[in-house]
Amino acid sequence: SLGLYDAMEIKDSAVFVGGKELMTLENIPIIFNNKQLAALKDEYAAIEKEYWAIRKKIRQNPDDEEALGALLHISGQKNKASEAIHSLQKDIIDMETSFLEKVGSGYISERYKSARQCLEEGDIEGAKQILAVEDLKRDGANALELLESRKKEIKALVNDWLQRVDVLKMDIGNKNRFVEIEEAYEEAIKLEKDGGLERKTLYDYASYLGVQNQYIRAIEYAETYLSYLKSEKNEDAALGRAYHLLASLYKDTNRLAEAEELYKKALAIMKRLAAENPAAYENSLAKSYHNLAFLYSDINRFAEAEELYKKDLAITERLAAGNPAVYESDLAGSYDNLALLYSKTNRLTESEELYKKDLAIMERLATENPAAYESDLASSYNNLAVLYSKTNRLVEAEELYKKALAITERLATENPAAYENSLATSYNNLALLYENTNRLAAEAEELYKKDLAITERLAAENPAAYENHLAISYYNLANLYTKTNRLAEAEELYKKAVAIRERLAAGENPAAYENHLAKSYNNLAILYSKTNRLAEAEELYKKASAIWERLAAEENPAAYESDLAISYHNLAMLYTKTNRLTEAEELYKKDLAITERLAAENPAAYESDLAISYYNLAMLYTNTNRLAEAEELYKKASAIWERLAAGENPAAYESDLAISYNNLA
């Protein structure tokens, strides 16, 4: 329409578009019956008659100053009259165009038709009476009242659909319930949109799809919800929640830069709201701190993560002290995530203390309300078990892994989409424990393969969300095959893990994947060393060491020194094998310096590694006839293995102890 109006010209009672005559105005009843337009035209005709009479006088006497003044005045009147005619004609044309559009859309009332008929008959006063202000106001108020009533009906129906969702979630015997839940959400969303209501269900549905690991669809609905809020110019908590939700989904699909940006936007909103109204928004502020911290922890920005986790914990502990029933589950989550950070950075005593606080809350909550908290309880069991594995408390670790697995297997049976990923993780963790306690082929391999079967399928459906987990699955099964001398199978899996991790580490967030990549290089190098592909092994060991040296220097020594020590040790073994003994000794000593310090701080976690470091440097000294130094180190290694073999897991250490005795003899 705008383009048409821009090209329209009214001239000599005709409408021209693009220079071509479209219609003659005099053929339109609403124009030729318009009394005001007729009066303007009559006025214009009288002015024009007078105008030409004056022009005639001037032609006869060009010096007639009175006539020249009169011409100037009459020309002004003529222009004003012409403009008034043109303006009224254009207004009528605009009204005619609008009428045709309304006829096409069906938005024409009987009142409108009657008023238009009056206009076509030239009766403007009649049209005004039909369109009386009082009548329009009264009918408008009635229409709005009906609209509000209709909106309430629609809103009630939306709530009915959402109640159906809640009922279906409890109907665990209904295998088709997830399809029916999605149908109910989509019907509610359609009603909200078509009924002009707030589109809150978009948020709930996106959250649900995220829990179901349907990330692509979840992101689509979350982005739609965020666009809606922005179009409504929302600057309140709803916008902050939308940023949070979408950031979490981006994080789960490794869109980490976008996730960080949205978490920061959410945090800025929540800081402002909590400053204005602490009681209403402090919990949301705590969650904002928590979520951004979780992202930073995942990408190894540990100092920033810890600061934010502590802010979250300070708020949540205070809220839970005032109202345990409402905030204890949030408090458990705060304990759990800070504990995970401490575990990653080898602050294991602090980590264990927090994990136990988390577990105490979750066990109580899951007893009171299994459906709401069993999934979180399984995570709590799993996380404390990882810590116990790390500190060689393997019996306790196994007990917790099995508890986590029992819950997760049941949940995954009821709702595969939501819990299969957690089930795969449970299989992987228990397999890793069995591998470390030499229960290799039968139990560990079976569990690794169960993990891999799930993870390969999930990664095929959604690579961004599951490729990293798939790399872990390949890597762990490859480790097992290496230990059981199935080296060709191990190499194939290591290469798959390396390919994924190299691609991820080359992406937007290397820090999140470089540590895992270094581990893949290191373990593939071990395999190459075993098969005497020593040049390839050396190249990979050096790549691993280079990554860990940088991470330990730049990022966090506590988190990476243990791996760095292992890389020094492994490269030293390679140099020993190739008689580069001076280089080997230098690396063994670097390894030993780190490992002695770590074992002094945390004997349970690092004594076994320390014994190996003593033993291998002793072997080097034996081969170079530095026998007194070798004896001292053999004795240190034997003392550690004697103590460990007398503990809860003799099978894991007796072989090493026997070899140490033999070499000392």
XYZ file of C-alpha atoms in Angstrom, residues 10-415:
406
model
C -4.497 12.983 -8.399
C -4.893 15.371 -11.292
C -7.932 16.832 -13.030
C -10.386 14.563 -11.161
C -8.463 11.428 -12.161
C -6.125 9.072 -10.280
C -2.796 8.293 -11.963
C -0.394 5.512 -10.836
C 3.051 5.431 -12.432
C 1.878 8.036 -14.944
C -1.093 5.940 -16.104
C -4.701 6.844 -15.420
C -6.248 4.357 -12.993
C -9.759 5.763 -12.457
C -11.878 8.913 -12.777
C -12.907 10.245 -9.381
C -16.227 11.478 -10.649
C -17.287 7.841 -11.187
C -17.012 7.075 -7.455
C -20.269 7.805 -5.548
C -18.491 8.597 -2.304
C -16.649 11.353 -4.202
C -19.294 12.915 -6.443
C -21.891 12.851 -3.608
C -19.514 14.478 -1.108
C -21.028 17.885 -0.311
C -17.839 19.268 1.249
C -15.856 18.347 -1.820
C -18.545 19.885 -4.055
C -18.486 23.091 -1.983
C -14.665 23.234 -2.248
C -14.879 22.780 -5.992
C -17.521 25.534 -6.253
C -15.297 27.798 -4.147
C -12.316 26.946 -6.383
C -14.355 27.685 -9.529
C -15.369 31.134 -8.167
C -11.764 31.917 -7.216
C -10.505 30.795 -10.596
C -13.092 32.976 -12.357
C -11.942 35.991 -10.365
C -8.281 35.016 -10.986
C -8.669 35.125 -14.766
C -10.582 38.418 -14.633
C -7.639 40.011 -12.772
C -5.160 38.498 -15.230
C -7.161 40.129 -18.061
C -6.922 43.548 -16.357
C -3.142 43.134 -15.992
C -2.756 42.245 -19.651
C -4.596 45.413 -20.532
C -2.553 47.519 -18.078
C 0.671 45.847 -16.895
C 1.381 48.794 -14.568
C -1.885 48.478 -12.620
C -0.431 48.014 -9.098
C -3.818 47.421 -7.500
C -4.494 44.594 -9.983
C -1.027 43.100 -9.338
C -1.694 43.080 -5.571
C -5.089 41.494 -6.120
C -3.472 38.795 -8.329
C -1.000 37.890 -5.617
C -3.802 37.561 -3.057
C -6.109 35.553 -5.337
C -3.253 33.218 -6.356
C -2.766 32.332 -2.688
C -6.470 31.634 -2.258
C -6.452 29.533 -5.424
C -3.492 27.412 -4.210
C -5.122 26.859 -0.795
C -8.408 25.810 -2.382
C -6.589 23.458 -4.778
C -4.617 21.887 -1.905
C -7.818 21.447 0.134
C -9.524 19.688 -2.802
C -6.493 17.486 -3.421
C -6.145 16.612 0.282
C -9.829 15.727 0.651
C -9.756 13.647 -2.530
C -6.698 11.754 -1.259
C -8.310 11.152 2.134
C -11.358 9.738 0.356
C -9.142 7.508 -1.838
C -7.286 6.316 1.264
C -10.599 5.546 2.943
C -11.754 3.690 -0.169
C -8.553 1.606 -0.201
C -8.943 0.882 3.508
C -12.543 -0.148 2.920
C -11.551 -2.604 0.198
C -8.895 -4.106 2.502
C -11.402 -4.471 5.338
C -13.953 -6.075 3.007
C -11.265 -8.587 2.014
C -10.418 -9.364 5.636
C -14.036 -9.685 6.752
C -13.739 -6.982 9.469
C -16.843 -4.999 8.398
C -19.670 -4.373 10.861
C -23.269 -3.430 10.045
C -22.550 -0.020 11.626
C -19.621 0.436 9.236
C -21.781 -0.455 6.227
C -24.526 1.984 7.264
C -22.068 4.825 7.835
C -20.452 4.175 4.477
C -23.831 4.238 2.736
C -24.453 7.669 4.264
C -21.077 8.840 2.947
C -21.842 7.551 -0.540
C -25.070 9.544 -0.389
C -23.155 12.621 0.720
C -24.661 12.564 4.245
C -21.635 13.137 6.483
C -23.777 14.139 9.475
C -25.742 10.898 9.166
C -22.494 8.923 9.137
C -21.302 10.787 12.243
C -24.547 9.986 14.060
C -24.212 6.296 13.188
C -20.605 6.432 14.471
C -21.572 8.303 17.637
C -18.824 8.481 20.258
C -21.067 7.271 23.090
C -22.205 4.222 21.103
C -18.663 3.319 20.078
C -17.352 3.644 23.650
C -20.200 1.560 25.065
C -19.866 -1.185 22.452
C -16.071 -1.116 22.782
C -16.318 -1.616 26.548
C -18.742 -4.514 26.005
C -16.437 -6.090 23.423
C -13.416 -5.785 25.724
C -15.392 -7.341 28.556
C -16.311 -10.236 26.306
C -12.704 -10.505 25.127
C -11.416 -10.595 28.709
C -13.970 -13.259 29.546
C -12.907 -15.228 26.465
C -9.244 -14.899 27.417
C -10.019 -16.269 30.865
C -11.737 -19.244 29.249
C -8.716 -19.822 27.002
C -6.312 -19.464 29.933
C -8.358 -21.986 31.921
C -8.176 -24.383 28.984
C -4.390 -23.909 28.774
C -4.205 -24.826 32.463
C -6.310 -27.905 31.758
C -3.788 -29.028 29.141
C -0.928 -28.426 31.590
C -2.786 -30.391 34.266
C -2.984 -33.239 31.735
C 0.812 -32.981 31.390
C 1.197 -33.375 35.169
C -1.128 -36.371 35.206
C 0.734 -38.026 32.322
C 4.089 -37.535 34.057
C 2.778 -39.665 36.937
C 1.367 -42.336 34.602
C 4.635 -44.297 34.527
C 2.912 -47.444 33.257
C 1.884 -45.655 30.045
C 4.652 -46.135 27.478
C 2.998 -43.634 25.154
C 2.860 -40.886 27.796
C 5.807 -38.896 26.411
C 4.123 -38.515 23.020
C 0.908 -37.491 24.788
C 2.793 -35.008 27.003
C 4.279 -33.323 23.933
C 0.851 -33.158 22.279
C -0.599 -31.497 25.398
C 2.199 -28.924 25.588
C 1.828 -28.074 21.891
C -1.945 -27.618 22.196
C -1.440 -25.306 25.186
C 1.177 -23.301 23.254
C -1.176 -22.933 20.278
C -4.017 -21.728 22.510
C -1.787 -19.130 24.175
C -0.607 -17.814 20.825
C -4.000 -17.710 19.119
C -5.711 -16.343 22.240
C -3.242 -13.482 22.656
C -2.144 -14.703 26.101
C 1.275 -14.553 27.726
C 3.257 -17.383 26.145
C 4.554 -18.922 29.368
C 4.117 -22.524 28.227
C 6.937 -22.080 25.706
C 9.332 -21.910 28.673
C 7.885 -24.989 30.388
C 7.938 -27.024 27.185
C 11.512 -26.038 26.342
C 12.559 -27.025 29.883
C 10.788 -30.363 29.530
C 12.406 -31.099 26.167
C 15.800 -30.235 27.654
C 15.273 -32.773 30.456
C 14.302 -35.277 27.759
C 17.621 -34.511 26.016
C 15.761 -33.313 22.911
C 18.098 -30.357 22.667
C 17.398 -29.188 19.110
C 13.664 -28.828 19.715
C 14.243 -27.451 23.209
C 16.462 -24.704 21.806
C 13.885 -23.887 19.122
C 11.133 -23.340 21.709
C 13.444 -21.499 24.133
C 14.570 -19.129 21.367
C 10.922 -18.522 20.394
C 10.092 -17.710 24.011
C 13.028 -15.310 24.290
C 12.024 -13.546 21.052
C 8.472 -13.192 22.372
C 9.691 -11.650 25.637
C 11.927 -9.208 23.774
C 9.088 -8.201 21.456
C 6.997 -7.454 24.555
C 9.938 -5.395 25.897
C 10.188 -7.474 29.062
C 13.060 -6.537 31.384
C 12.001 -8.569 34.387
C 12.635 -11.967 35.950
C 10.950 -13.759 33.031
C 13.666 -12.520 30.698
C 16.358 -13.595 33.158
C 14.822 -17.080 33.382
C 14.657 -17.281 29.592
C 18.348 -16.376 29.320
C 19.143 -19.040 31.928
C 17.192 -21.739 30.136
C 18.630 -21.040 26.706
C 22.146 -20.724 28.129
C 21.804 -24.158 29.760
C 20.666 -25.687 26.477
C 23.531 -24.018 24.598
C 25.944 -25.359 27.218
C 24.558 -28.887 26.857
C 25.169 -28.678 23.102
C 28.669 -27.181 23.476
C 27.723 -23.708 22.240
C 29.767 -22.408 25.133
C 30.494 -18.822 24.071
C 26.776 -18.206 23.495
C 25.958 -19.892 26.806
C 28.385 -17.666 28.714
C 26.957 -14.510 27.132
C 23.393 -15.434 28.111
C 24.357 -16.521 31.641
C 25.993 -13.112 32.117
C 22.865 -11.326 30.865
C 20.729 -13.349 33.264
C 23.106 -12.581 36.136
C 22.970 -8.841 35.417
C 19.152 -8.889 35.548
C 19.060 -10.946 38.744
C 21.613 -8.719 40.494
C 19.450 -5.693 39.781
C 16.207 -7.383 40.845
C 17.756 -8.843 44.006
C 19.101 -5.417 44.962
C 15.579 -3.971 44.612
C 13.776 -6.887 46.263
C 16.062 -9.390 48.029
C 13.273 -11.571 49.406
C 11.794 -12.180 45.966
C 14.957 -12.639 43.906
C 17.878 -13.786 46.066
C 17.234 -17.436 45.237
C 17.220 -16.637 41.515
C 20.447 -14.664 41.960
C 22.037 -17.666 43.678
C 21.035 -19.863 40.732
C 22.552 -17.335 38.325
C 25.852 -17.505 40.205
C 25.587 -21.290 40.264
C 24.916 -21.744 36.550
C 27.699 -19.463 35.355
C 30.061 -21.143 37.837
C 29.074 -24.554 36.454
C 30.001 -23.396 32.956
C 33.344 -22.002 34.143
C 34.083 -25.248 35.990
C 33.384 -27.255 32.837
C 35.827 -25.137 30.813
C 38.454 -25.224 33.575
C 38.213 -21.562 34.592
C 38.397 -22.778 38.170
C 39.172 -19.547 40.040
C 36.163 -17.764 38.510
C 33.979 -20.802 39.110
C 34.942 -21.073 42.777
C 34.204 -17.405 43.445
C 30.721 -17.730 41.940
C 29.962 -21.050 43.661
C 30.824 -19.490 47.023
C 28.475 -16.562 46.349
C 25.739 -19.033 45.457
C 26.439 -21.107 48.584
C 26.401 -18.090 50.920
C 22.912 -17.108 49.745
C 21.529 -20.645 49.608
C 22.780 -21.652 53.074
C 21.079 -18.587 54.544
C 17.814 -19.253 52.678
C 17.828 -22.939 53.649
C 18.414 -22.043 57.297
C 15.272 -19.913 57.210
C 13.133 -22.272 55.128
C 14.584 -25.787 54.784
C 11.578 -27.287 53.020
C 11.878 -24.859 50.117
C 15.631 -24.453 49.741
C 17.329 -27.663 50.934
C 17.389 -29.238 47.477
C 19.059 -26.108 46.084
C 21.548 -26.221 48.952
C 22.386 -29.844 48.142
C 23.062 -28.840 44.532
C 25.352 -26.028 45.709
C 27.326 -28.420 47.924
C 27.570 -30.959 45.090
C 28.923 -28.591 42.470
C 31.474 -26.895 44.691
C 32.571 -30.379 45.780
C 33.049 -31.331 42.129
C 35.204 -28.249 41.599
C 37.338 -29.141 44.627
C 37.661 -32.703 43.325
C 38.823 -31.428 39.935
C 41.460 -29.274 41.625
C 42.542 -32.074 44.014
C 41.224 -30.418 47.169
C 39.855 -33.821 48.072
C 39.222 -33.412 51.809
C 37.093 -30.319 51.195
C 35.388 -32.090 48.326
C 34.437 -35.117 50.419
C 33.017 -32.958 53.195
C 30.720 -31.154 50.756
C 29.671 -34.331 48.921
C 28.611 -35.859 52.248
C 26.536 -32.781 53.104
C 24.865 -33.017 49.704
C 24.211 -36.748 50.102
C 22.701 -36.390 53.575
C 20.124 -33.929 52.224
C 19.366 -35.903 49.062
C 18.875 -39.218 50.866
C 16.322 -37.609 53.173
C 14.502 -35.817 50.341
C 14.437 -38.915 48.133
C 12.947 -40.924 51.006
C 10.169 -38.353 51.392
C 9.576 -37.869 47.651
C 11.276 -40.475 45.446
C 9.796 -39.255 42.155
C 11.184 -35.747 42.640
C 14.637 -36.530 44.032
C 15.804 -40.039 43.093
C 17.580 -38.802 39.983
C 19.520 -36.234 42.008
C 20.273 -38.864 44.652
C 21.788 -41.120 41.986
C 24.016 -38.223 40.896
C 25.087 -37.663 44.508
C 25.981 -41.336 44.952
C 27.892 -41.276 41.676
C 29.893 -38.130 42.470
C 30.996 -39.283 45.917
C 31.897 -42.660 44.403
C 34.164 -40.916 41.868
C 35.945 -39.206 44.757
C 36.325 -42.499 46.648
C 37.733 -44.117 43.487
C 40.198 -41.270 43.182
C 41.375 -41.845 46.769
C 41.467 -45.673 46.432
C 38.539 -46.258 48.791
C 37.286 -48.770 46.272
C 34.881 -50.804 48.403
C 32.973 -47.664 49.376
C 33.099 -46.446 45.786
C 31.646 -49.680 44.425
C 28.779 -49.625 46.913
C 27.821 -46.089 45.871
C 28.199 -46.765 42.142
C 25.849 -49.727 42.468
C 23.269 -47.629 44.322
C 23.450 -44.991 41.585
C 23.176 -47.634 38.865
C 20.131 -49.304 40.448
C 18.241 -45.998 40.482
C 19.354 -44.936 37.007
C 18.516 -48.286 35.369
C 14.978 -48.066 36.746
C 14.542 -44.428 35.677
C 15.916 -45.157 32.194
C 13.443 -48.022 31.825
C 10.583 -45.655 32.641
C 11.907 -42.719 30.603
